Short mmCIF file of C-alpha atoms in Angstrom, two decimals:
data_model
loop_
_atom_site.label_atom_id
_atom_site.label_comp_id
_atom_site.label_asym_id
_atom_site.label_seq_id
_atom_site.Cartn_x
_atom_site.Cartn_y
_atom_site.Cartn_z
CA MET A 1193 32.87 -7.69 7.37
CA ILE A 1194 29.87 -10.25 7.58
CA THR A 1195 28.61 -11.62 3.53
CA ARG A 1196 25.13 -10.78 3.07
CA ARG A 1197 25.51 -14.79 1.97
CA THR A 1198 25.63 -15.20 5.62
CA PHE A 1199 24.11 -12.02 7.23
CA HIS A 1200 21.18 -14.22 4.72
CA ARG A 1201 21.90 -17.68 6.55
CA LEU A 1202 21.88 -15.99 10.53
CA ALA A 1203 18.74 -13.35 8.86
CA LEU A 1204 16.65 -15.79 8.20
CA ALA A 1205 17.07 -18.11 11.30
CA GLY A 1206 16.44 -15.71 13.18
CA LEU A 1207 13.29 -14.94 12.02
CA ALA A 1208 11.84 -18.17 11.07
CA ALA A 1209 12.56 -18.72 15.26
CA PRO A 1210 11.40 -16.71 18.43
CA LEU A 1211 13.09 -12.88 16.95
CA THR A 1212 15.63 -11.98 20.40
CA ALA A 1213 17.92 -8.82 21.19
CA ARG A 1214 20.86 -12.09 20.14
CA PHE A 1215 19.78 -12.52 16.73
CA ALA A 1216 20.55 -8.07 16.13
CA THR A 1217 24.23 -8.66 17.70
CA THR A 1218 25.36 -11.57 15.94
CA ALA A 1219 23.87 -10.47 12.69
CA PHE A 1220 25.45 -7.03 12.31
CA GLY A 1221 28.04 -8.00 14.79
CA ARG A 1222 27.17 -5.72 18.17
CA GLN A 1223 24.01 -4.78 20.17
CA ASP A 1224 21.72 -2.73 18.06
CA ASP A 1225 19.19 -1.31 20.35
CA ARG A 1226 17.06 -0.06 17.89
CA LEU A 1227 17.68 -3.24 15.55
CA GLU A 1228 16.05 -4.58 18.85
CA ARG A 1229 12.89 -3.07 19.50
CA ALA A 1230 12.14 -3.56 15.65
CA LEU A 1231 12.54 -6.73 15.94
CA ASP A 1232 10.65 -7.95 19.40
CA GLY A 1233 7.21 -8.28 18.95
CA LEU A 1234 7.94 -10.01 14.49
CA ASP A 1235 5.70 -12.27 15.84
CA GLN A 1236 2.69 -11.25 13.89
CA LEU A 1237 4.97 -11.50 10.65
CA HIS A 1238 4.18 -14.52 8.12
CA SER A 1239 6.22 -13.30 5.70
CA LEU A 1240 8.99 -11.60 4.31
CA GLN A 1241 10.30 -11.06 0.83
CA VAL A 1242 13.49 -7.94 0.24
CA GLN A 1243 14.77 -7.43 -3.26
CA ARG A 1244 17.77 -5.10 -4.68
CA GLY A 1245 18.11 -5.05 -8.08
CA ASP A 1246 17.14 -8.49 -9.67
CA ARG A 1247 18.97 -10.19 -6.82
CA LEU A 1248 16.19 -11.92 -4.77
CA LEU A 1249 18.03 -11.72 -0.79
CA VAL A 1250 15.45 -12.42 1.51
CA ALA A 1251 12.43 -14.91 0.88
CA GLU A 1252 11.03 -16.65 3.87
CA ALA A 1253 7.36 -17.18 5.37
CA PRO A 1254 8.32 -17.85 8.75
CA ARG A 1255 5.03 -18.67 10.45
CA GLY A 1256 0.67 -18.58 8.17
CA PRO A 1257 0.49 -19.83 4.69
CA GLY A 1258 3.36 -19.29 2.40
CA LEU A 1259 3.81 -17.37 0.21
CA ASP A 1260 1.88 -18.66 -3.20
CA ALA A 1261 -1.18 -18.55 -0.85
CA LEU A 1262 -3.54 -15.15 -1.09
CA ALA A 1263 -3.18 -12.91 1.89
CA PRO A 1264 -5.15 -9.80 2.48
CA ILE A 1265 -3.98 -7.46 1.77
CA LYS A 1266 -6.71 -4.79 3.55
CA SER A 1267 -5.98 -1.01 3.50
CA CYS A 1268 -2.70 -1.88 0.84
CA SER A 1269 -5.63 -2.14 -1.90
CA LYS A 1270 -6.42 2.24 -1.31
CA SER A 1271 -2.44 1.92 -3.55
CA LEU A 1272 -2.90 0.29 -6.35
CA VAL A 1273 -6.78 2.68 -6.84
CA ALA A 1274 -4.43 5.03 -7.04
CA LEU A 1275 -2.50 3.27 -9.37
CA LEU A 1276 -5.36 2.64 -11.53
CA LEU A 1277 -6.80 5.59 -11.48
CA GLY A 1278 -3.70 6.29 -13.15
CA THR A 1279 -4.36 4.58 -15.86
CA GLY A 1280 -7.79 5.56 -17.01
CA ILE A 1281 -6.61 9.01 -16.62
CA ALA A 1282 -4.41 7.80 -18.78
CA GLU A 1283 -6.63 5.71 -21.74
CA GLY A 1284 -9.00 8.89 -21.78
CA GLU A 1285 -11.30 8.36 -19.68
CA ILE A 1286 -10.76 11.04 -16.92
CA PRO A 1287 -9.21 14.94 -18.09
CA SER A 1288 -7.36 14.60 -15.35
CA VAL A 1289 -6.66 14.03 -11.83
CA ASP A 1290 -8.18 17.78 -11.32
CA SER A 1291 -11.33 16.55 -12.22
CA ARG A 1292 -14.31 16.92 -10.06
CA LEU A 1293 -16.24 13.61 -8.99
CA VAL A 1294 -19.34 15.43 -10.12
CA ASP A 1295 -18.10 15.35 -13.33
CA VAL A 1296 -16.29 12.65 -14.11
CA ALA A 1297 -18.86 10.22 -12.00
CA PRO A 1298 -22.90 12.35 -10.76
CA GLY A 1299 -24.72 8.81 -11.04
CA ILE A 1300 -22.42 8.31 -8.31
CA VAL A 1301 -23.52 11.05 -6.15
CA PRO A 1302 -26.61 11.07 -4.41
CA ALA A 1303 -28.90 13.94 -4.09
CA ASN A 1304 -28.22 14.72 -1.25
CA ALA A 1305 -25.28 15.04 -0.68
CA THR A 1306 -22.98 17.12 2.04
CA GLU A 1307 -22.52 20.45 0.49
CA GLY A 1308 -19.22 21.17 -0.45
CA VAL A 1309 -19.02 17.59 -2.03
CA GLU A 1310 -19.14 19.45 -5.86
CA ASP A 1311 -15.41 20.63 -4.99
CA ILE A 1312 -14.61 17.41 -4.87
CA THR A 1313 -11.41 17.33 -7.16
CA LEU A 1314 -10.39 12.59 -8.08
CA GLU A 1315 -6.36 14.31 -6.09
CA ASP A 1316 -8.61 15.51 -3.01
CA LEU A 1317 -10.27 11.57 -3.03
CA VAL A 1318 -6.77 10.62 -4.29
CA THR A 1319 -5.42 11.84 -1.23
CA LEU A 1320 -7.82 11.18 1.24
CA ARG A 1321 -7.89 15.15 0.85
CA ALA A 1322 -11.91 14.73 0.97
CA GLY A 1323 -12.90 16.64 3.99
CA LEU A 1324 -15.42 14.87 4.79
CA GLU A 1325 -15.89 12.32 8.17
CA SER A 1326 -13.91 9.07 8.33
CA THR A 1327 -15.89 6.10 7.36
CA SER A 1328 -12.82 4.48 8.93
CA GLY A 1329 -12.15 2.97 12.45
CA GLN A 1330 -14.68 2.87 14.71
CA ASN A 1331 -16.33 4.74 11.61
CA TYR A 1332 -15.86 1.43 10.26
CA GLY A 1333 -18.71 -1.14 11.16
CA ALA A 1334 -21.66 1.46 10.93
CA TRP A 1335 -20.09 1.96 6.50
CA VAL A 1336 -19.77 -1.89 5.96
CA ALA A 1337 -23.21 -1.93 8.19
CA SER A 1338 -25.11 0.72 6.22
CA ALA A 1339 -27.40 0.18 3.18
CA ASP A 1340 -25.52 2.40 0.43
CA TRP A 1341 -22.03 3.56 1.07
CA LEU A 1342 -21.13 5.64 -1.31
CA ASP A 1343 -24.34 7.11 -0.12
CA ASP A 1344 -23.40 7.20 3.23
CA ALA A 1345 -19.88 8.06 3.10
CA LEU A 1346 -20.77 11.36 1.02
CA THR A 1347 -23.93 12.89 2.77
CA ARG A 1348 -20.86 12.08 5.95
CA PRO A 1349 -20.32 16.04 7.69
CA MET A 1350 -17.49 18.22 6.38
CA VAL A 1351 -14.53 18.53 9.22
CA ALA A 1352 -11.97 19.89 6.12
CA ALA A 1353 -12.22 21.37 3.35
CA PRO A 1354 -11.64 20.23 0.16
CA GLY A 1355 -8.74 19.92 -1.10
CA GLY A 1356 -7.27 20.60 3.42
CA ARG A 1357 -6.10 18.31 5.86
CA MET A 1358 -5.77 14.09 5.14
CA ILE A 1359 -8.63 12.04 6.34
CA TYR A 1360 -7.64 8.54 6.47
CA SER A 1361 -11.27 6.46 4.86
CA THR A 1362 -12.29 3.87 2.63
CA GLY A 1363 -15.01 5.53 2.14
CA THR A 1364 -12.79 8.13 0.06
CA THR A 1365 -10.89 5.28 -1.63
CA HIS A 1366 -14.78 3.18 -2.74
CA VAL A 1367 -15.57 6.77 -3.51
CA LEU A 1368 -12.96 6.96 -5.78
CA GLY A 1369 -13.01 3.24 -6.96
CA ALA A 1370 -16.80 3.45 -8.39
CA ALA A 1371 -15.68 6.04 -10.24
CA LEU A 1372 -12.83 5.02 -11.73
CA ALA A 1373 -15.58 2.53 -12.29
CA GLU A 1374 -18.42 4.64 -13.90
CA ALA A 1375 -15.57 6.67 -16.41
CA SER A 1376 -14.13 3.27 -17.85
CA GLY A 1377 -18.01 1.05 -18.15
CA GLN A 1378 -15.68 -0.90 -16.05
CA SER A 1379 -15.52 -2.40 -12.55
CA LEU A 1380 -13.37 -2.04 -10.51
CA LEU A 1381 -12.08 -5.52 -10.39
CA GLU A 1382 -12.27 -6.35 -14.31
CA LEU A 1383 -9.43 -2.87 -13.96
CA ALA A 1384 -7.54 -4.63 -11.25
CA ARG A 1385 -6.83 -8.06 -13.72
CA ARG A 1386 -6.41 -5.69 -17.48
CA ARG A 1387 -4.28 -3.27 -16.45
CA LEU A 1388 -2.21 -5.17 -13.10
CA GLY A 1389 -3.36 -8.94 -13.55
CA GLU A 1390 -2.81 -9.19 -16.62
CA PRO A 1391 0.51 -7.65 -18.12
CA MET A 1392 2.03 -8.51 -14.70
CA GLY A 1393 0.81 -12.14 -15.02
CA VAL A 1394 -0.85 -12.04 -11.39
CA GLU A 1395 -3.53 -13.13 -9.62
CA ILE A 1396 -6.13 -10.78 -8.54
CA PRO A 1397 -9.49 -12.82 -7.33
CA PRO A 1398 -12.36 -11.21 -6.71
CA TRP A 1399 -13.58 -9.47 -3.64
CA VAL A 1400 -16.49 -8.19 -1.13
CA ARG A 1401 -18.50 -5.78 -3.06
CA ASP A 1402 -21.11 -2.93 -1.71
CA PRO A 1403 -25.08 -3.29 -2.14
CA ARG A 1404 -24.93 -1.50 -5.58
CA GLY A 1405 -22.45 -3.72 -6.83
CA TYR A 1406 -19.65 -1.79 -6.58
CA TYR A 1407 -16.23 -3.74 -5.21
CA LEU A 1408 -14.84 -2.19 -2.41
CA GLY A 1409 -12.05 0.72 -3.25
CA GLY A 1410 -9.54 0.91 -0.52
CA ASN A 1411 -9.20 -2.44 0.92
CA GLY A 1412 -11.21 -5.73 0.92
CA MET A 1413 -8.41 -7.49 -2.18
CA ALA A 1414 -6.01 -10.58 -1.74
CA LEU A 1415 -3.47 -10.86 -4.01
CA THR A 1416 -0.26 -14.41 -2.64
CA PRO A 1417 3.11 -12.18 -1.23
CA ARG A 1418 4.94 -13.59 -4.28
CA ALA A 1419 2.69 -10.94 -6.60
CA MET A 1420 2.93 -7.96 -3.97
CA LEU A 1421 6.65 -8.14 -4.38
CA SER A 1422 5.95 -8.03 -8.21
CA LEU A 1423 3.97 -4.68 -7.19
CA ALA A 1424 6.55 -3.24 -5.20
CA ARG A 1425 9.31 -3.56 -8.16
CA MET A 1426 6.32 -2.55 -10.33
CA ILE A 1427 7.21 0.72 -8.40
CA ARG A 1428 10.74 0.30 -7.95
CA ASP A 1429 11.11 0.60 -11.50
CA ASP A 1430 9.41 2.99 -12.57
CA GLY A 1431 5.61 1.34 -13.71
CA ARG A 1432 8.13 -1.05 -15.75
CA PHE A 1433 7.15 -4.71 -14.99
CA ASP A 1434 9.36 -7.48 -16.57
CA GLY A 1435 10.41 -4.12 -20.21
CA ARG A 1436 7.49 -3.87 -20.12
CA GLN A 1437 4.90 -0.09 -18.60
CA VAL A 1438 2.85 -0.96 -16.92
CA ILE A 1439 1.38 2.25 -15.15
CA PRO A 1440 2.65 5.35 -16.72
CA ALA A 1441 6.15 6.73 -15.67
CA ASP A 1442 4.99 10.45 -14.76
CA TRP A 1443 1.62 9.06 -13.11
CA LEU A 1444 4.40 7.48 -11.03
CA ARG A 1445 6.72 10.05 -10.92
CA ARG A 1446 3.36 12.28 -9.82
CA SER A 1447 2.51 9.73 -7.23
CA LEU A 1448 5.67 10.19 -4.99
CA GLU A 1449 5.71 13.66 -4.35
CA PRO A 1450 3.82 14.11 -1.49
CA ARG A 1451 0.82 15.76 -1.18
CA ALA A 1452 -0.31 15.56 2.49
CA ARG A 1453 0.67 13.80 5.87
CA SER A 1454 -0.55 11.04 7.86
CA PRO A 1455 -1.98 11.69 11.28
CA TYR A 1456 -1.35 9.73 12.21
CA SER A 1457 2.01 7.87 10.84
CA GLY A 1458 3.70 12.06 10.46
CA MET A 1459 4.44 9.83 6.65
CA GLY A 1460 3.91 12.48 3.59
CA TYR A 1461 1.34 10.65 1.39
CA GLY A 1462 0.61 11.15 -2.27
CA TYR A 1463 -1.41 9.49 -5.00
CA GLY A 1464 -2.56 6.43 -3.05
CA TRP A 1465 0.96 6.24 -1.54
CA PHE A 1466 2.50 6.54 2.04
CA LEU A 1467 6.81 8.18 1.50
CA THR A 1468 8.57 7.94 4.03
CA ASP A 1469 11.74 10.27 4.98
CA SER A 1470 15.02 7.70 5.07
CA GLY A 1471 13.32 6.51 0.96
CA PHE A 1472 11.10 4.23 0.99
CA VAL A 1473 7.32 5.02 -0.80
CA LEU A 1474 4.82 1.84 1.14
CA ALA A 1475 1.50 0.76 0.90
CA ARG A 1476 0.17 0.24 3.89
CA GLY A 1477 -2.16 -2.04 5.33
CA TYR A 1478 -3.56 -3.07 8.74
CA GLY A 1479 -2.30 -5.79 10.22
CA GLY A 1480 1.55 -4.64 9.26
CA GLN A 1481 0.42 -5.98 5.54
CA VAL A 1482 3.38 -3.61 3.66
CA ILE A 1483 4.29 -3.83 -0.66
CA ALA A 1484 7.15 -0.95 -0.15
CA ALA A 1485 9.55 0.53 -2.69
CA HIS A 1486 13.21 2.23 -1.24
CA ARG A 1487 14.14 3.65 -5.69
CA GLN A 1488 17.05 4.50 -4.37
CA ARG A 1489 18.63 1.18 -2.71
CA ASP A 1490 16.90 -0.03 -5.89
CA LEU A 1491 15.31 -2.47 -3.74
CA ALA A 1492 11.85 -4.26 -2.99
CA VAL A 1493 9.52 -4.91 0.04
CA ALA A 1494 6.93 -7.26 0.67
CA ILE A 1495 5.19 -8.36 4.18
CA THR A 1496 2.62 -9.74 5.40
CA SER A 1497 1.55 -10.25 9.06
CA ALA A 1498 -2.02 -12.07 10.94
CA PRO A 1499 -4.79 -9.46 9.59
CA ASN A 1500 -6.50 -9.95 12.34
CA ARG A 1501 -4.31 -8.22 14.54
CA PRO A 1502 -3.42 -4.69 14.39
CA ALA A 1503 -0.73 -2.46 13.05
CA ARG A 1504 -0.26 1.04 15.34
CA SER A 1505 2.39 3.50 14.40
CA ALA A 1506 3.50 2.85 18.20
CA GLY A 1507 3.30 -0.28 17.47
CA TYR A 1508 4.09 -3.37 14.78
CA PHE A 1509 3.98 -1.26 12.16
CA GLY A 1510 6.19 1.16 13.65
CA GLU A 1511 8.72 -2.09 14.76
CA LEU A 1512 7.76 -3.45 10.42
CA MET A 1513 9.31 0.57 9.52
CA ARG A 1514 12.55 -0.10 11.64
CA LEU A 1515 13.26 -3.44 10.30
CA LEU A 1516 13.08 -1.96 7.03
CA GLU A 1517 15.36 1.38 7.93
CA GLY A 1518 17.61 -1.46 9.77
CA PRO A 1519 18.73 -4.74 8.59
CA VAL A 1520 16.57 -4.42 5.05
CA LEU A 1521 18.61 -1.48 4.26
CA ARG A 1522 22.01 -2.77 6.40
CA LEU A 1523 21.47 -5.57 4.27
CA ALA A 1524 20.98 -3.54 0.35
CA ASP A 1525 24.71 -2.10 1.48
CA GLU A 1526 26.29 -5.19 2.42
CA ASP A 1527 24.48 -7.30 -0.66
CA LEU A 1528 26.10 -3.90 -2.81
CA ALA A 1529 29.85 -3.84 -1.00
#
């Protein structure tokens, strides 16, 4: 049997060099077609960290600026905004996740908002089920070029009933972030620093703001890979970090219940977090940025990748999922043996 230390040495040697089928055969003693496919396209990988319990099993940055340099986390930002919603409810700034947007933050809802916006709840926003046409994908450029990002998002056509199907849209999370700022009287940056950064010892620098001055909700944040791993540990540990309750445990448990399903990956989606059939909970960002936890295996994982290359479910992101569900889970099992 290959020991954890041997696997660690061989695996990291494979990540530092071109990732080939030889790595798959050497590390596990046999050819594994799924692993070979998972490793085939990982030239986009910048860093990989895997921690089980308190044991850091992998901490390597074969490419990119390293584990201590800020990295754009892209749409992993959506998952952090979802955590902040939980703190807003716990602080009494927001009555509940069922509160309507027009009641929580009437000032951000334009007079000409699309009919049906008055029915949108914060749960609809955090689960990406607002029903409004997406501002992501091919619509993203026009949205961020608009004179008012909130007005643009909230005057788009209704393409589904609020609370219905999942429509991936950064504009939806941006509306949620602005609502949190209005309800709390603090900017999204202040909320992120005070409720996530400071309790966890994590640096959160300023990021892009919209034409009205609201920090972009759902994109644009940057963290170091080590900070991403800290967040993964906190998610794994019921909202605790180094003995401190950062996010209410009941909010986190509710967040990790599937409430929608991604039309692209097929994964479940809770309050801002993707949920896999294999037991992973993860934040996912463009290019292959991942903050992941596997609570049953006591695992926390952080991955950064080239931020300007796509990572589709049928492409590089799919390879990352095969990496997580194959060698990473096997590494955890080997560490337990």
